[in-house]
Amino acid sequence: MPASTHPLATASAPFCPPPLAQMHKPSFAVPVGACDTHAHVIGDGVKYPFVATRGYTPPAASEANYIHMLDGLGMDRGVLVQVSVHGTDNSLMLETMRKHPKRLRGVAVSAPDVSDAELKAMNEAGVRGLRLNVAIGGGIGFDALEPLAKRIAPMGWHLQFLTTAARMAEVASRLPGLPVDIVIDHMAYIRPDEGGVNNPAFKAMLKLLEGGRTWIKISGAYRNSSQPSGFTDVDPIARALIAARPDRLVWGSDWPHVHFDKPMMPTPSTLDILGRWTSDAGMLKRILVDNPAALYQF
Protein backbone atom coordinates (compact mmCIF):
# COMPACT_ATOMS: atom_id res chain seq x y z
CA MET A 1 0.00 0.00 0.00
CA PRO A 2 1.44 3.42 -0.93
CA ALA A 3 2.41 5.52 2.10
CA SER A 4 0.02 8.29 1.00
CA THR A 5 -2.98 5.94 1.28
CA HIS A 6 -1.88 3.97 4.32
CA PRO A 7 -4.37 4.36 7.21
CA LEU A 8 -1.59 5.53 9.49
CA ALA A 9 -0.97 8.48 7.19
CA THR A 10 -4.53 9.70 6.62
CA ALA A 11 -6.41 12.43 8.42
CA SER A 12 -9.48 10.21 8.78
CA ALA A 13 -7.59 7.48 10.61
CA PRO A 14 -4.56 9.11 12.20
CA PHE A 15 -2.11 7.05 14.19
CA CYS A 16 -0.63 8.54 17.35
CA PRO A 17 1.41 6.95 20.11
CA PRO A 18 -0.49 6.61 23.40
CA PRO A 19 -0.37 9.97 25.21
CA LEU A 20 2.19 10.19 27.97
CA ALA A 21 -0.69 10.86 30.37
CA GLN A 22 -1.82 7.25 29.83
CA MET A 23 1.28 5.90 31.55
CA HIS A 24 0.38 3.88 34.62
CA LYS A 25 2.32 1.78 37.09
CA PRO A 26 2.80 -1.80 35.83
CA SER A 27 0.82 -4.54 37.54
CA PHE A 28 3.91 -6.13 39.13
CA ALA A 29 7.10 -4.96 40.77
CA VAL A 30 9.58 -4.32 37.97
CA PRO A 31 13.01 -5.67 39.00
CA VAL A 32 16.04 -3.41 39.25
CA GLY A 33 18.00 -3.43 36.00
CA ALA A 34 14.98 -4.23 33.84
CA CYS A 35 15.31 -3.64 30.11
CA ASP A 36 12.80 -2.85 27.39
CA THR A 37 14.51 -4.46 24.40
CA HIS A 38 12.29 -3.13 21.61
CA ALA A 39 11.38 0.49 20.95
CA HIS A 40 12.01 3.12 18.29
CA VAL A 41 12.86 6.79 17.97
CA ILE A 42 11.50 8.38 14.81
CA GLY A 43 12.40 11.62 13.09
CA ASP A 44 10.22 14.19 11.37
CA GLY A 45 10.86 13.05 7.82
CA VAL A 46 12.79 16.25 7.03
CA LYS A 47 15.91 16.46 9.17
CA TYR A 48 15.77 12.68 9.34
CA PRO A 49 14.28 11.66 5.96
CA PHE A 50 11.98 8.72 5.35
CA VAL A 51 12.89 6.19 2.65
CA ALA A 52 10.66 5.96 -0.41
CA THR A 53 10.25 2.19 0.04
CA ARG A 54 8.72 2.51 3.52
CA GLY A 55 5.50 0.65 4.26
CA TYR A 56 3.93 3.40 6.37
CA THR A 57 4.45 7.00 7.47
CA PRO A 58 4.56 7.40 11.26
CA PRO A 59 4.50 10.46 13.49
CA ALA A 60 7.72 11.50 15.17
CA ALA A 61 8.77 9.72 18.37
CA SER A 62 11.34 11.84 20.17
CA GLU A 63 14.18 10.97 22.50
CA ALA A 64 12.42 12.86 25.31
CA ASN A 65 9.21 10.87 24.90
CA TYR A 66 11.15 7.63 24.69
CA ILE A 67 13.04 8.29 27.92
CA HIS A 68 9.78 9.35 29.58
CA MET A 69 8.26 6.03 28.52
CA LEU A 70 11.18 4.02 29.93
CA ASP A 71 10.93 5.91 33.22
CA GLY A 72 7.18 5.34 33.35
CA LEU A 73 7.62 1.60 32.92
CA GLY A 74 10.36 1.46 35.53
CA MET A 75 12.94 0.35 32.97
CA ASP A 76 16.53 1.10 33.91
CA ARG A 77 17.74 0.07 30.45
CA GLY A 78 16.49 0.18 26.89
CA VAL A 79 17.32 -1.13 23.44
CA LEU A 80 16.48 0.99 20.42
CA VAL A 81 15.75 -0.79 17.17
CA GLN A 82 16.24 1.11 13.92
CA VAL A 83 12.79 1.84 12.54
CA SER A 84 12.20 0.74 8.94
CA VAL A 85 11.04 4.15 7.67
CA HIS A 86 14.57 5.55 8.10
CA GLY A 87 16.18 2.71 6.15
CA THR A 88 19.93 2.45 6.72
CA ASP A 89 20.23 6.01 8.09
CA ASN A 90 20.78 5.13 11.74
CA SER A 91 21.77 8.68 12.74
CA LEU A 92 18.83 9.54 14.99
CA MET A 93 19.06 6.27 16.87
CA LEU A 94 22.83 6.65 17.30
CA GLU A 95 22.49 10.25 18.51
CA THR A 96 19.99 9.13 21.14
CA MET A 97 22.18 6.26 22.27
CA ARG A 98 25.25 8.46 22.61
CA LYS A 99 23.38 10.72 25.02
CA HIS A 100 22.64 7.73 27.30
CA PRO A 101 25.64 5.41 26.90
CA LYS A 102 25.17 3.48 30.13
CA ARG A 103 21.43 3.06 29.72
CA LEU A 104 20.88 2.31 26.03
CA ARG A 105 21.95 -0.19 23.40
CA GLY A 106 20.85 -0.44 19.78
CA VAL A 107 20.12 -2.65 16.79
CA ALA A 108 20.92 -0.95 13.49
CA VAL A 109 20.03 -1.53 9.83
CA SER A 110 22.91 -1.74 7.34
CA ALA A 111 23.55 -3.25 3.93
CA PRO A 112 26.33 -5.82 3.46
CA ASP A 113 28.63 -3.18 1.95
CA VAL A 114 28.61 -1.07 5.12
CA SER A 115 32.14 0.16 5.80
CA ASP A 116 34.36 -1.16 8.57
CA ALA A 117 34.61 2.38 9.92
CA GLU A 118 30.84 2.69 10.23
CA LEU A 119 30.54 -0.67 11.95
CA LYS A 120 33.26 0.36 14.40
CA ALA A 121 31.54 3.67 15.14
CA MET A 122 28.20 1.94 15.72
CA ASN A 123 29.83 -0.62 17.99
CA GLU A 124 31.38 2.16 20.07
CA ALA A 125 27.95 3.85 20.30
CA GLY A 126 26.42 0.67 21.74
CA VAL A 127 24.98 -1.11 18.71
CA ARG A 128 24.93 -4.85 19.30
CA GLY A 129 23.14 -6.21 16.25
CA LEU A 130 21.74 -5.63 12.77
CA ARG A 131 18.11 -6.05 11.79
CA LEU A 132 16.79 -7.84 8.71
CA ASN A 133 13.22 -7.04 7.68
CA VAL A 134 11.08 -9.11 5.34
CA ALA A 135 7.74 -8.12 6.85
CA ILE A 136 7.32 -4.49 5.75
CA GLY A 137 9.00 -2.05 3.37
CA GLY A 138 12.23 -0.20 3.98
CA GLY A 139 14.40 -3.02 5.26
CA ILE A 140 17.29 -5.29 4.36
CA GLY A 141 16.11 -8.78 3.40
CA PHE A 142 17.30 -12.35 3.85
CA ASP A 143 19.54 -12.14 0.79
CA ALA A 144 21.98 -10.31 3.08
CA LEU A 145 21.81 -12.96 5.80
CA GLU A 146 25.14 -14.73 5.36
CA PRO A 147 27.20 -11.70 4.21
CA LEU A 148 26.06 -9.61 7.17
CA ALA A 149 26.62 -12.44 9.63
CA LYS A 150 30.21 -12.73 8.43
CA ARG A 151 30.76 -8.98 8.79
CA ILE A 152 29.46 -8.68 12.34
CA ALA A 153 30.68 -11.95 13.87
CA PRO A 154 34.06 -10.51 15.01
CA MET A 155 32.23 -7.90 17.12
CA GLY A 156 29.98 -10.41 18.84
CA TRP A 157 26.83 -8.88 17.38
CA HIS A 158 23.63 -10.71 16.48
CA LEU A 159 21.16 -10.60 13.59
CA GLN A 160 17.58 -9.65 14.41
CA PHE A 161 14.65 -10.66 12.20
CA LEU A 162 11.37 -8.89 11.58
CA THR A 163 9.67 -11.68 9.71
CA THR A 164 6.33 -13.25 8.99
CA ALA A 165 5.64 -16.77 10.18
CA ALA A 166 5.83 -18.12 6.63
CA ARG A 167 9.20 -16.53 5.96
CA MET A 168 10.46 -17.73 9.36
CA ALA A 169 9.66 -21.32 8.44
CA GLU A 170 11.40 -20.88 5.08
CA VAL A 171 14.65 -19.41 6.42
CA ALA A 172 15.01 -21.59 9.53
CA SER A 173 17.30 -24.16 7.90
CA ARG A 174 19.87 -21.46 7.03
CA LEU A 175 20.24 -20.21 10.58
CA PRO A 176 22.09 -22.91 12.57
CA GLY A 177 25.17 -22.53 10.39
CA LEU A 178 25.54 -18.79 10.97
CA PRO A 179 28.50 -17.59 13.06
CA VAL A 180 26.26 -15.28 15.11
CA ASP A 181 23.25 -15.46 17.40
CA ILE A 182 19.84 -14.56 16.01
CA VAL A 183 16.95 -12.69 17.61
CA ILE A 184 13.37 -13.12 16.39
CA ASP A 185 11.01 -10.16 16.78
CA HIS A 186 7.46 -10.47 18.13
CA MET A 187 7.39 -14.28 18.23
CA ALA A 188 7.70 -14.29 14.40
CA TYR A 189 4.23 -12.77 14.01
CA ILE A 190 2.71 -16.22 14.62
CA ARG A 191 -1.05 -15.78 14.81
CA PRO A 192 -3.28 -17.96 16.99
CA ASP A 193 -5.81 -18.20 14.15
CA GLU A 194 -3.09 -19.57 11.85
CA GLY A 195 -2.16 -22.58 13.93
CA GLY A 196 -0.56 -20.97 16.96
CA VAL A 197 1.78 -23.50 18.57
CA ASN A 198 1.07 -25.89 15.69
CA ASN A 199 2.26 -23.41 13.08
CA PRO A 200 5.41 -24.65 11.28
CA ALA A 201 7.17 -21.41 12.24
CA PHE A 202 6.58 -22.12 15.93
CA LYS A 203 8.00 -25.60 15.59
CA ALA A 204 10.99 -24.16 13.74
CA MET A 205 11.60 -21.67 16.55
CA LEU A 206 11.51 -24.42 19.17
CA LYS A 207 14.11 -26.37 17.22
CA LEU A 208 16.29 -23.26 16.90
CA LEU A 209 15.99 -22.61 20.63
CA GLU A 210 17.38 -26.06 21.31
CA GLY A 211 20.58 -25.04 19.54
CA GLY A 212 21.28 -22.28 22.04
CA ARG A 213 22.05 -19.55 19.47
CA THR A 214 18.53 -18.13 19.17
CA TRP A 215 16.70 -15.51 21.23
CA ILE A 216 13.02 -14.61 20.93
CA LYS A 217 11.27 -11.39 21.85
CA ILE A 218 8.02 -12.25 23.59
CA SER A 219 6.50 -8.98 22.49
CA GLY A 220 3.91 -7.59 20.11
CA ALA A 221 0.99 -9.67 21.38
CA TYR A 222 -1.40 -7.01 20.12
CA ARG A 223 0.03 -7.43 16.61
CA ASN A 224 -0.38 -11.21 16.51
CA SER A 225 -3.80 -11.44 18.15
CA SER A 226 -7.11 -11.70 16.31
CA GLN A 227 -8.86 -10.12 19.30
CA PRO A 228 -9.67 -6.38 19.52
CA SER A 229 -8.39 -6.15 23.10
CA GLY A 230 -6.93 -8.31 25.84
CA PHE A 231 -5.08 -10.45 23.28
CA THR A 232 -5.39 -13.57 25.42
CA ASP A 233 -5.38 -15.81 22.35
CA VAL A 234 -1.61 -15.23 22.15
CA ASP A 235 -1.06 -16.55 25.70
CA PRO A 236 -0.46 -20.22 24.74
CA ILE A 237 2.30 -19.23 22.30
CA ALA A 238 4.15 -17.06 24.81
CA ARG A 239 3.72 -19.50 27.67
CA ALA A 240 5.01 -22.36 25.54
CA LEU A 241 8.15 -20.36 24.76
CA ILE A 242 8.63 -19.55 28.44
CA ALA A 243 8.28 -23.23 29.30
CA ALA A 244 10.75 -24.23 26.59
CA ARG A 245 13.69 -21.83 27.02
CA PRO A 246 13.18 -19.00 29.51
CA ASP A 247 16.93 -18.32 29.35
CA ARG A 248 16.61 -17.23 25.70
CA LEU A 249 13.70 -14.80 25.94
CA VAL A 250 13.60 -11.02 26.20
CA TRP A 251 10.70 -8.57 26.34
CA GLY A 252 9.95 -5.31 24.56
CA SER A 253 7.18 -2.73 24.65
CA ASP A 254 7.30 -2.09 20.88
CA TRP A 255 6.79 1.63 21.61
CA PRO A 256 5.53 3.79 19.88
CA HIS A 257 3.44 1.03 18.29
CA VAL A 258 3.85 2.04 14.67
CA HIS A 259 2.15 0.43 11.65
CA PHE A 260 -0.91 -0.53 13.67
CA ASP A 261 -4.36 0.68 12.68
CA LYS A 262 -6.41 -0.54 15.65
CA PRO A 263 -6.97 1.37 18.90
CA MET A 264 -3.79 0.98 20.94
CA MET A 265 -3.74 0.29 24.67
CA PRO A 266 -1.44 2.33 26.93
CA THR A 267 2.15 1.14 26.70
CA PRO A 268 2.32 -0.11 30.34
CA SER A 269 -0.39 -2.62 29.46
CA THR A 270 2.13 -4.39 27.21
CA LEU A 271 4.18 -5.01 30.35
CA ASP A 272 1.07 -6.15 32.20
CA ILE A 273 0.65 -8.84 29.54
CA LEU A 274 4.10 -10.19 30.41
CA GLY A 275 2.94 -10.33 34.03
CA ARG A 276 -0.01 -12.40 32.88
CA TRP A 277 2.25 -14.85 31.07
CA THR A 278 4.37 -15.39 34.18
CA SER A 279 3.96 -14.03 37.68
CA ASP A 280 7.08 -15.70 39.03
CA ALA A 281 9.49 -13.02 40.27
CA GLY A 282 12.55 -15.08 39.38
CA MET A 283 11.29 -15.68 35.86
CA LEU A 284 10.48 -12.00 35.38
CA LYS A 285 13.97 -11.06 36.51
CA ARG A 286 15.47 -13.53 34.06
CA ILE A 287 13.45 -12.18 31.11
CA LEU A 288 13.70 -8.49 32.02
CA VAL A 289 17.19 -8.26 33.54
CA ASP A 290 19.50 -11.25 33.13
CA ASN A 291 18.81 -12.23 29.53
CA PRO A 292 19.02 -8.73 28.01
CA ALA A 293 22.14 -7.97 30.05
CA ALA A 294 23.82 -10.96 28.40
CA LEU A 295 22.46 -10.42 24.89
CA TYR A 296 23.13 -6.67 24.68
CA GLN A 297 26.31 -6.63 26.76
CA PHE A 298 25.21 -4.16 29.41
GROMACS .gro file of C-alpha atoms in nm:
model
  298
    1MET     CA    1   0.000   0.000   0.000
    2PRO     CA    2   0.144   0.342  -0.093
    3ALA     CA    3   0.241   0.552   0.210
    4SER     CA    4   0.002   0.829   0.100
    5THR     CA    5  -0.298   0.594   0.128
    6HIS     CA    6  -0.188   0.397   0.432
    7PRO     CA    7  -0.437   0.436   0.721
    8LEU     CA    8  -0.159   0.553   0.949
    9ALA     CA    9  -0.097   0.848   0.719
   10THR     CA   10  -0.453   0.970   0.662
   11ALA     CA   11  -0.641   1.243   0.842
   12SER     CA   12  -0.948   1.021   0.878
   13ALA     CA   13  -0.759   0.748   1.061
   14PRO     CA   14  -0.456   0.911   1.220
   15PHE     CA   15  -0.211   0.705   1.419
   16CYS     CA   16  -0.063   0.854   1.735
   17PRO     CA   17   0.141   0.695   2.011
   18PRO     CA   18  -0.049   0.661   2.340
   19PRO     CA   19  -0.037   0.997   2.521
   20LEU     CA   20   0.219   1.019   2.797
   21ALA     CA   21  -0.069   1.086   3.037
   22GLN     CA   22  -0.182   0.725   2.983
   23MET     CA   23   0.128   0.590   3.155
   24HIS     CA   24   0.038   0.388   3.462
   25LYS     CA   25   0.232   0.178   3.709
   26PRO     CA   26   0.280  -0.180   3.583
   27SER     CA   27   0.082  -0.454   3.754
   28PHE     CA   28   0.391  -0.613   3.913
   29ALA     CA   29   0.710  -0.496   4.077
   30VAL     CA   30   0.958  -0.432   3.797
   31PRO     CA   31   1.301  -0.567   3.900
   32VAL     CA   32   1.604  -0.341   3.925
   33GLY     CA   33   1.800  -0.343   3.600
   34ALA     CA   34   1.498  -0.423   3.384
   35CYS     CA   35   1.531  -0.364   3.011
   36ASP     CA   36   1.280  -0.285   2.739
   37THR     CA   37   1.451  -0.446   2.440
   38HIS     CA   38   1.229  -0.313   2.161
   39ALA     CA   39   1.138   0.049   2.095
   40HIS     CA   40   1.201   0.312   1.829
   41VAL     CA   41   1.286   0.679   1.797
   42ILE     CA   42   1.150   0.838   1.481
   43GLY     CA   43   1.240   1.162   1.309
   44ASP     CA   44   1.022   1.419   1.137
   45GLY     CA   45   1.086   1.305   0.782
   46VAL     CA   46   1.279   1.625   0.703
   47LYS     CA   47   1.591   1.646   0.917
   48TYR     CA   48   1.577   1.268   0.934
   49PRO     CA   49   1.428   1.166   0.596
   50PHE     CA   50   1.198   0.872   0.535
   51VAL     CA   51   1.289   0.619   0.265
   52ALA     CA   52   1.066   0.596  -0.041
   53THR     CA   53   1.025   0.219   0.004
   54ARG     CA   54   0.872   0.251   0.352
   55GLY     CA   55   0.550   0.065   0.426
   56TYR     CA   56   0.393   0.340   0.637
   57THR     CA   57   0.445   0.700   0.747
   58PRO     CA   58   0.456   0.740   1.126
   59PRO     CA   59   0.450   1.046   1.349
   60ALA     CA   60   0.772   1.150   1.517
   61ALA     CA   61   0.877   0.972   1.837
   62SER     CA   62   1.134   1.184   2.017
   63GLU     CA   63   1.418   1.097   2.250
   64ALA     CA   64   1.242   1.286   2.531
   65ASN     CA   65   0.921   1.087   2.490
   66TYR     CA   66   1.115   0.763   2.469
   67ILE     CA   67   1.304   0.829   2.792
   68HIS     CA   68   0.978   0.935   2.958
   69MET     CA   69   0.826   0.603   2.852
   70LEU     CA   70   1.118   0.402   2.993
   71ASP     CA   71   1.093   0.591   3.322
   72GLY     CA   72   0.718   0.534   3.335
   73LEU     CA   73   0.762   0.160   3.292
   74GLY     CA   74   1.036   0.146   3.553
   75MET     CA   75   1.294   0.035   3.297
   76ASP     CA   76   1.653   0.110   3.391
   77ARG     CA   77   1.774   0.007   3.045
   78GLY     CA   78   1.649   0.018   2.689
   79VAL     CA   79   1.732  -0.113   2.344
   80LEU     CA   80   1.648   0.099   2.042
   81VAL     CA   81   1.575  -0.079   1.717
   82GLN     CA   82   1.624   0.111   1.392
   83VAL     CA   83   1.279   0.184   1.254
   84SER     CA   84   1.220   0.074   0.894
   85VAL     CA   85   1.104   0.415   0.767
   86HIS     CA   86   1.457   0.555   0.810
   87GLY     CA   87   1.618   0.271   0.615
   88THR     CA   88   1.993   0.245   0.672
   89ASP     CA   89   2.023   0.601   0.809
   90ASN     CA   90   2.078   0.513   1.174
   91SER     CA   91   2.177   0.868   1.274
   92LEU     CA   92   1.883   0.954   1.499
   93MET     CA   93   1.906   0.627   1.687
   94LEU     CA   94   2.283   0.665   1.730
   95GLU     CA   95   2.249   1.025   1.851
   96THR     CA   96   1.999   0.913   2.114
   97MET     CA   97   2.218   0.626   2.227
   98ARG     CA   98   2.525   0.846   2.261
   99LYS     CA   99   2.338   1.072   2.502
  100HIS     CA  100   2.264   0.773   2.730
  101PRO     CA  101   2.564   0.541   2.690
  102LYS     CA  102   2.517   0.348   3.013
  103ARG     CA  103   2.143   0.306   2.972
  104LEU     CA  104   2.088   0.231   2.603
  105ARG     CA  105   2.195  -0.019   2.340
  106GLY     CA  106   2.085  -0.044   1.978
  107VAL     CA  107   2.012  -0.265   1.679
  108ALA     CA  108   2.092  -0.095   1.349
  109VAL     CA  109   2.003  -0.153   0.983
  110SER     CA  110   2.291  -0.174   0.734
  111ALA     CA  111   2.355  -0.325   0.393
  112PRO     CA  112   2.633  -0.582   0.346
  113ASP     CA  113   2.863  -0.318   0.195
  114VAL     CA  114   2.861  -0.107   0.512
  115SER     CA  115   3.214   0.016   0.580
  116ASP     CA  116   3.436  -0.116   0.857
  117ALA     CA  117   3.461   0.238   0.992
  118GLU     CA  118   3.084   0.269   1.023
  119LEU     CA  119   3.054  -0.067   1.195
  120LYS     CA  120   3.326   0.036   1.440
  121ALA     CA  121   3.154   0.367   1.514
  122MET     CA  122   2.820   0.194   1.572
  123ASN     CA  123   2.983  -0.062   1.799
  124GLU     CA  124   3.138   0.216   2.007
  125ALA     CA  125   2.795   0.385   2.030
  126GLY     CA  126   2.642   0.067   2.174
  127VAL     CA  127   2.498  -0.111   1.871
  128ARG     CA  128   2.493  -0.485   1.930
  129GLY     CA  129   2.314  -0.621   1.625
  130LEU     CA  130   2.174  -0.563   1.277
  131ARG     CA  131   1.811  -0.605   1.179
  132LEU     CA  132   1.679  -0.784   0.871
  133ASN     CA  133   1.322  -0.704   0.768
  134VAL     CA  134   1.108  -0.911   0.534
  135ALA     CA  135   0.774  -0.812   0.685
  136ILE     CA  136   0.732  -0.449   0.575
  137GLY     CA  137   0.900  -0.205   0.337
  138GLY     CA  138   1.223  -0.020   0.398
  139GLY     CA  139   1.440  -0.302   0.526
  140ILE     CA  140   1.729  -0.529   0.436
  141GLY     CA  141   1.611  -0.878   0.340
  142PHE     CA  142   1.730  -1.235   0.385
  143ASP     CA  143   1.954  -1.214   0.079
  144ALA     CA  144   2.198  -1.031   0.308
  145LEU     CA  145   2.181  -1.296   0.580
  146GLU     CA  146   2.514  -1.473   0.536
  147PRO     CA  147   2.720  -1.170   0.421
  148LEU     CA  148   2.606  -0.961   0.717
  149ALA     CA  149   2.662  -1.244   0.963
  150LYS     CA  150   3.021  -1.273   0.843
  151ARG     CA  151   3.076  -0.898   0.879
  152ILE     CA  152   2.946  -0.868   1.234
  153ALA     CA  153   3.068  -1.195   1.387
  154PRO     CA  154   3.406  -1.051   1.501
  155MET     CA  155   3.223  -0.790   1.712
  156GLY     CA  156   2.998  -1.041   1.884
  157TRP     CA  157   2.683  -0.888   1.738
  158HIS     CA  158   2.363  -1.071   1.648
  159LEU     CA  159   2.116  -1.060   1.359
  160GLN     CA  160   1.758  -0.965   1.441
  161PHE     CA  161   1.465  -1.066   1.220
  162LEU     CA  162   1.137  -0.889   1.158
  163THR     CA  163   0.967  -1.168   0.971
  164THR     CA  164   0.633  -1.325   0.899
  165ALA     CA  165   0.564  -1.677   1.018
  166ALA     CA  166   0.583  -1.812   0.663
  167ARG     CA  167   0.920  -1.653   0.596
  168MET     CA  168   1.046  -1.773   0.936
  169ALA     CA  169   0.966  -2.132   0.844
  170GLU     CA  170   1.140  -2.088   0.508
  171VAL     CA  171   1.465  -1.941   0.642
  172ALA     CA  172   1.501  -2.159   0.953
  173SER     CA  173   1.730  -2.416   0.790
  174ARG     CA  174   1.987  -2.146   0.703
  175LEU     CA  175   2.024  -2.021   1.058
  176PRO     CA  176   2.209  -2.291   1.257
  177GLY     CA  177   2.517  -2.253   1.039
  178LEU     CA  178   2.554  -1.879   1.097
  179PRO     CA  179   2.850  -1.759   1.306
  180VAL     CA  180   2.626  -1.528   1.511
  181ASP     CA  181   2.325  -1.546   1.740
  182ILE     CA  182   1.984  -1.456   1.601
  183VAL     CA  183   1.695  -1.269   1.761
  184ILE     CA  184   1.337  -1.312   1.639
  185ASP     CA  185   1.101  -1.016   1.678
  186HIS     CA  186   0.746  -1.047   1.813
  187MET     CA  187   0.739  -1.428   1.823
  188ALA     CA  188   0.770  -1.429   1.440
  189TYR     CA  189   0.423  -1.277   1.401
  190ILE     CA  190   0.271  -1.622   1.462
  191ARG     CA  191  -0.105  -1.578   1.481
  192PRO     CA  192  -0.328  -1.796   1.699
  193ASP     CA  193  -0.581  -1.820   1.415
  194GLU     CA  194  -0.309  -1.957   1.185
  195GLY     CA  195  -0.216  -2.258   1.393
  196GLY     CA  196  -0.056  -2.097   1.696
  197VAL     CA  197   0.178  -2.350   1.857
  198ASN     CA  198   0.107  -2.589   1.569
  199ASN     CA  199   0.226  -2.341   1.308
  200PRO     CA  200   0.541  -2.465   1.128
  201ALA     CA  201   0.717  -2.141   1.224
  202PHE     CA  202   0.658  -2.212   1.593
  203LYS     CA  203   0.800  -2.560   1.559
  204ALA     CA  204   1.099  -2.416   1.374
  205MET     CA  205   1.160  -2.167   1.655
  206LEU     CA  206   1.151  -2.442   1.917
  207LYS     CA  207   1.411  -2.637   1.722
  208LEU     CA  208   1.629  -2.326   1.690
  209LEU     CA  209   1.599  -2.261   2.063
  210GLU     CA  210   1.738  -2.606   2.131
  211GLY     CA  211   2.058  -2.504   1.954
  212GLY     CA  212   2.128  -2.228   2.204
  213ARG     CA  213   2.205  -1.955   1.947
  214THR     CA  214   1.853  -1.813   1.917
  215TRP     CA  215   1.670  -1.551   2.123
  216ILE     CA  216   1.302  -1.461   2.093
  217LYS     CA  217   1.127  -1.139   2.185
  218ILE     CA  218   0.802  -1.225   2.359
  219SER     CA  219   0.650  -0.898   2.249
  220GLY     CA  220   0.391  -0.759   2.011
  221ALA     CA  221   0.099  -0.967   2.138
  222TYR     CA  222  -0.140  -0.701   2.012
  223ARG     CA  223   0.003  -0.743   1.661
  224ASN     CA  224  -0.038  -1.121   1.651
  225SER     CA  225  -0.380  -1.144   1.815
  226SER     CA  226  -0.711  -1.170   1.631
  227GLN     CA  227  -0.886  -1.012   1.930
  228PRO     CA  228  -0.967  -0.638   1.952
  229SER     CA  229  -0.839  -0.615   2.310
  230GLY     CA  230  -0.693  -0.831   2.584
  231PHE     CA  231  -0.508  -1.045   2.328
  232THR     CA  232  -0.539  -1.357   2.542
  233ASP     CA  233  -0.538  -1.581   2.235
  234VAL     CA  234  -0.161  -1.523   2.215
  235ASP     CA  235  -0.106  -1.655   2.570
  236PRO     CA  236  -0.046  -2.022   2.474
  237ILE     CA  237   0.230  -1.923   2.230
  238ALA     CA  238   0.415  -1.706   2.481
  239ARG     CA  239   0.372  -1.950   2.767
  240ALA     CA  240   0.501  -2.236   2.554
  241LEU     CA  241   0.815  -2.036   2.476
  242ILE     CA  242   0.863  -1.955   2.844
  243ALA     CA  243   0.828  -2.323   2.930
  244ALA     CA  244   1.075  -2.423   2.659
  245ARG     CA  245   1.369  -2.183   2.702
  246PRO     CA  246   1.318  -1.900   2.951
  247ASP     CA  247   1.693  -1.832   2.935
  248ARG     CA  248   1.661  -1.723   2.570
  249LEU     CA  249   1.370  -1.480   2.594
  250VAL     CA  250   1.360  -1.102   2.620
  251TRP     CA  251   1.070  -0.857   2.634
  252GLY     CA  252   0.995  -0.531   2.456
  253SER     CA  253   0.718  -0.273   2.465
  254ASP     CA  254   0.730  -0.209   2.088
  255TRP     CA  255   0.679   0.163   2.161
  256PRO     CA  256   0.553   0.379   1.988
  257HIS     CA  257   0.344   0.103   1.829
  258VAL     CA  258   0.385   0.204   1.467
  259HIS     CA  259   0.215   0.043   1.165
  260PHE     CA  260  -0.091  -0.053   1.367
  261ASP     CA  261  -0.436   0.068   1.268
  262LYS     CA  262  -0.641  -0.054   1.565
  263PRO     CA  263  -0.697   0.137   1.890
  264MET     CA  264  -0.379   0.098   2.094
  265MET     CA  265  -0.374   0.029   2.467
  266PRO     CA  266  -0.144   0.233   2.693
  267THR     CA  267   0.215   0.114   2.670
  268PRO     CA  268   0.232  -0.011   3.034
  269SER     CA  269  -0.039  -0.262   2.946
  270THR     CA  270   0.213  -0.439   2.721
  271LEU     CA  271   0.418  -0.501   3.035
  272ASP     CA  272   0.107  -0.615   3.220
  273ILE     CA  273   0.065  -0.884   2.954
  274LEU     CA  274   0.410  -1.019   3.041
  275GLY     CA  275   0.294  -1.033   3.403
  276ARG     CA  276  -0.001  -1.240   3.288
  277TRP     CA  277   0.225  -1.485   3.107
  278THR     CA  278   0.437  -1.539   3.418
  279SER     CA  279   0.396  -1.403   3.768
  280ASP     CA  280   0.708  -1.570   3.903
  281ALA     CA  281   0.949  -1.302   4.027
  282GLY     CA  282   1.255  -1.508   3.938
  283MET     CA  283   1.129  -1.568   3.586
  284LEU     CA  284   1.048  -1.200   3.538
  285LYS     CA  285   1.397  -1.106   3.651
  286ARG     CA  286   1.547  -1.353   3.406
  287ILE     CA  287   1.345  -1.218   3.111
  288LEU     CA  288   1.370  -0.849   3.202
  289VAL     CA  289   1.719  -0.826   3.354
  290ASP     CA  290   1.950  -1.125   3.313
  291ASN     CA  291   1.881  -1.223   2.953
  292PRO     CA  292   1.902  -0.873   2.801
  293ALA     CA  293   2.214  -0.797   3.005
  294ALA     CA  294   2.382  -1.096   2.840
  295LEU     CA  295   2.246  -1.042   2.489
  296TYR     CA  296   2.313  -0.667   2.468
  297GLN     CA  297   2.631  -0.663   2.676
  298PHE     CA  298   2.521  -0.416   2.941
   0.00000   0.00000   0.00000
